[in-house]
Structures are given as structure tokens and as C-alpha cells.
XYZ file of C-alpha atoms in Angstrom:
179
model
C 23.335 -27.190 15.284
C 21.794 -24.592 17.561
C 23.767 -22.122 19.564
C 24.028 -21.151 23.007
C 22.097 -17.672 23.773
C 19.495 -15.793 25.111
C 19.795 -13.259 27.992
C 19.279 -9.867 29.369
C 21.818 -7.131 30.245
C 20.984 -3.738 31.669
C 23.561 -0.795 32.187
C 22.125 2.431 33.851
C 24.024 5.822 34.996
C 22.118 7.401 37.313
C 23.362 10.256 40.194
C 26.596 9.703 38.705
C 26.883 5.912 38.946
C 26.891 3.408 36.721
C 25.851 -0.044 36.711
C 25.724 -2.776 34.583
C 23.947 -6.128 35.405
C 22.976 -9.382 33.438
C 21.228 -12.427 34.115
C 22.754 -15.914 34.762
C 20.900 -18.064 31.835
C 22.241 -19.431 28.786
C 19.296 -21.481 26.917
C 20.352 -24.439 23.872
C 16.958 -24.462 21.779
C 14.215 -24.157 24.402
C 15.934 -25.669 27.290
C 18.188 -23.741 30.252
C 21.479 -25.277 29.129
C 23.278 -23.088 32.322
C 21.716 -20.810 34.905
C 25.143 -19.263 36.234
C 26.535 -17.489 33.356
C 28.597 -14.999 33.803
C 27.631 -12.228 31.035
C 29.968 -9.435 32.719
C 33.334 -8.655 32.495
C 35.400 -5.927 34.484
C 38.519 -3.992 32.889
C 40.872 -1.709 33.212
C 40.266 -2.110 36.939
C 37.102 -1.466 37.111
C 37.009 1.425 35.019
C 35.220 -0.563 32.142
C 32.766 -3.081 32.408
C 31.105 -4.760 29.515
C 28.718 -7.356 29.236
C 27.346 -9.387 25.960
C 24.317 -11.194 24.894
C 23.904 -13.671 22.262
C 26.162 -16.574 21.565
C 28.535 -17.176 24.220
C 31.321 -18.260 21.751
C 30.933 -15.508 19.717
C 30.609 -12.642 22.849
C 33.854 -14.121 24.112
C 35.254 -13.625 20.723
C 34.185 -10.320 20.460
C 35.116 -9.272 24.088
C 39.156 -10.247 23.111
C 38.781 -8.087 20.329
C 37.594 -5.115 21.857
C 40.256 -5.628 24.285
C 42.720 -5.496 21.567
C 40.984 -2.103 20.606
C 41.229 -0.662 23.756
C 44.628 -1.179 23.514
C 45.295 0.056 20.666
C 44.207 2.844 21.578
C 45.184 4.144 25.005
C 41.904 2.456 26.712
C 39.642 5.123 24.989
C 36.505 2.977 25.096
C 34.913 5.080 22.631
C 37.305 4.875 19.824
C 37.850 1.101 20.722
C 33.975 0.526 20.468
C 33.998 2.206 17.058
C 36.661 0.416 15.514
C 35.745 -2.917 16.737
C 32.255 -2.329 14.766
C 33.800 -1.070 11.408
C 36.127 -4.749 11.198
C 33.087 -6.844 13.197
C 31.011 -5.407 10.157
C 33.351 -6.112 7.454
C 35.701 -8.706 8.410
C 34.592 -12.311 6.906
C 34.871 -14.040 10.014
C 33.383 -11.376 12.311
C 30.418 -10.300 10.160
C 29.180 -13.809 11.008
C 29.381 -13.555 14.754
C 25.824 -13.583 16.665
C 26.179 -11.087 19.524
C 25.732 -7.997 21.012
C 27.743 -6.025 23.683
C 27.316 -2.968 26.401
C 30.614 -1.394 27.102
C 30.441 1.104 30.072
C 32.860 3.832 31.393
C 32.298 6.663 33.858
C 31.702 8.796 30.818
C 29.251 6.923 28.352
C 27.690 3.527 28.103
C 27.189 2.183 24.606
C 25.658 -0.645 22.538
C 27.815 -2.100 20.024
C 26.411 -4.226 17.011
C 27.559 -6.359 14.162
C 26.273 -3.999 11.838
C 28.893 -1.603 12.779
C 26.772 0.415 15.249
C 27.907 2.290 18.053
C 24.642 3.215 19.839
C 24.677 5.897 22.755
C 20.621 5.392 24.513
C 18.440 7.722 25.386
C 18.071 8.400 29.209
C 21.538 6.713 29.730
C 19.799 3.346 29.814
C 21.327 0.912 27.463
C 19.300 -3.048 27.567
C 20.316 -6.150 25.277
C 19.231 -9.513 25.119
C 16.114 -11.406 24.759
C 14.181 -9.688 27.671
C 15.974 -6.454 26.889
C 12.445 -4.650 26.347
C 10.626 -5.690 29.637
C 13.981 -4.463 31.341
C 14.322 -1.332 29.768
C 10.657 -0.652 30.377
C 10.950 -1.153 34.030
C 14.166 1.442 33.891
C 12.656 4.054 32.547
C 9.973 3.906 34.690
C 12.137 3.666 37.617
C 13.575 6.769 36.295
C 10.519 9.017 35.980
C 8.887 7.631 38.846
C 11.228 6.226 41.558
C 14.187 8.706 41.166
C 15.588 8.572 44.894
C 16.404 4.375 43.860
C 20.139 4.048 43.021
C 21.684 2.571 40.077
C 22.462 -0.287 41.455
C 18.542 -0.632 42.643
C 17.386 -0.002 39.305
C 19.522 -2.553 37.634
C 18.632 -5.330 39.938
C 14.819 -4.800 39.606
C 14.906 -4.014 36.057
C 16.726 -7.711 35.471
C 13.897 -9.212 37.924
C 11.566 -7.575 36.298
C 12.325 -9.341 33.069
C 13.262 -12.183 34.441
C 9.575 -12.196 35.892
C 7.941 -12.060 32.224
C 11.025 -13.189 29.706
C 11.363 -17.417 29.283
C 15.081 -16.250 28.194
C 16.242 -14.500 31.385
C 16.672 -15.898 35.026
C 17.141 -14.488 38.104
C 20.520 -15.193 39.235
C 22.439 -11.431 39.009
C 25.677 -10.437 38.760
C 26.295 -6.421 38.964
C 29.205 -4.484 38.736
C 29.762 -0.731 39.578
C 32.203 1.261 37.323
C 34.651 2.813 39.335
């Protein structure tokens, strides 16, 4: 049976803000099984946002554990990020989960895999997701070249950017600022 999946999520910090935005799509196969997704989710107030790519089930799953990490301990986001890839990676049950996230802070944004990494990206641009390369493309360029846009601005044309030349991604946004 095929799964859910496919998107794009972008987080940038730029001038001291950061951003994170995703696409609405989820596809089944070839075919747009939802346009409205919501890929985002805000914690701690606003203070973390993180958003996922990959199977829905599985990002969901993933999300409630991280959220048990970030419990655990004290809502440090990077401890919680690294201990939620050492049991994703060898946990039975995890290991087999099909998703990736972005977990953002004031401080750091950073990629979290199944194979237990913890990735902080260069030029504090962090993309996942099927049209992850055409929207990191477009933010580093909007870095060099177009530094007077705002975070914000450079998330939301990144993700149209993609959305423009990836079958996977749409252009119904959501955004969120970290406060």
C-alpha cells in the first residue's frame, strides 16, 4: 500500500528572524491526495516551531516524540533533537518510520533524520522534502543577492519557487515566525 508524502519545508534565520514555511500538498502515488496540509507545528508558545516531510503518519508520530524529549529535558531543543535521533535510529518501531523533521528555536534550526542525524546547515538555511533542492537553491540566492528581503520574504518565495518546478509541492503556505 503506498503512503501519504511528498512536500517541501524551508526554515531560514536571517537579521535575527526565523522562519519556517511548508507547502500544503500531500500526494498518494502520483495523485494530490490533499492540498491543505498543515506540515507546521508551533510549541512552547511560539518559541519552537517544527515542521516534517514524508509520511504524515509517521511525522505525527515523530512530532509526539520529540515533544516527549523536549520535556524531558527542560525544552532544550537541542538535546531533545539529539535524543529523539539516537531511539528513532535504534528503536524497532521507529527505525521504520519514513520522515524527516526541521525543529527551529531562536538559537539554531536543525534537520533531524532517522539515521540518527542531527544536522545544523550551512548559511542557516535548513530545506526538506521532495522540492527541498529547488527551495534551498532559491534561498541561498536570496541570501547573496537579495539581502535587504526578510525571512519571512525568503521563505515564501523559496516555497513558490519550488512549488513552480517540483510536481510534489503546491502553493498553498503556511509560515510561522519563532518568537
Amino acid at each position: 500500500m503506498e503512503r501519504i508524502k511528498s512536500t517541501t519545508v524551508v526554515a531560514i534565520r536571517h537579521h535575527g528572524e526565523v522562519v519556517i514555511g511548508a507547502d500544503g500538498q500531500a500526494t498518494l502515488g502520483n495523485t494530490v491526495a490533499k492540498s491543505t496540509v498543515k506540515k507546521l507545528r508551533v510549541l512552547q508558545g511560539g518559541k519552537i516551531v517544527t515542521g516534517f516531510a514524508g509520511s504524515t503518519a509517521d511525522a505525527f508520530t515523530l512530532l509526539e516524540k520529540f515533544e516527549e524529549k523536549l520535556g524531558a529535558f527542560g525544552n532544550n531543543m537541542k538535546r531533545a533533537a539529539v535524543e529523539l535521533a539516537k531511539e528513532w535510529r535504534t528503536d524497532r518501531m521507529l527505525s521504520k518510520l519514513e520522515a524527516m523533521m526541521i525543529v527551529a528555536d531562536k538559537e539554531d534550526i536543525l534537520i533531524i533524520s532517522g539515521t540518527g542525524d542531527v544536522i545544523e546547515p550551512d548559511m542557516e538555511i535548513a530545506t526538506i522534502g521532495s522540492g527541498s533542492m529547488y527551495a534551498q537553491s532559491a534561498a541561498r540566492a536570496m541570501k547573496q543577492f537579495a539581502p535587504h528581503l526578510s525571512a519571512e520574504e525568503m521563505v515564501r518565495e523559496s516555497l513558490n519557487i519550488a512549488a513552480d518546478v517540483c510536481i510534489y509541492t503546491n502553493h498553498n503556505l503556511v509560515i510561522e515566525k519563532v518568537i
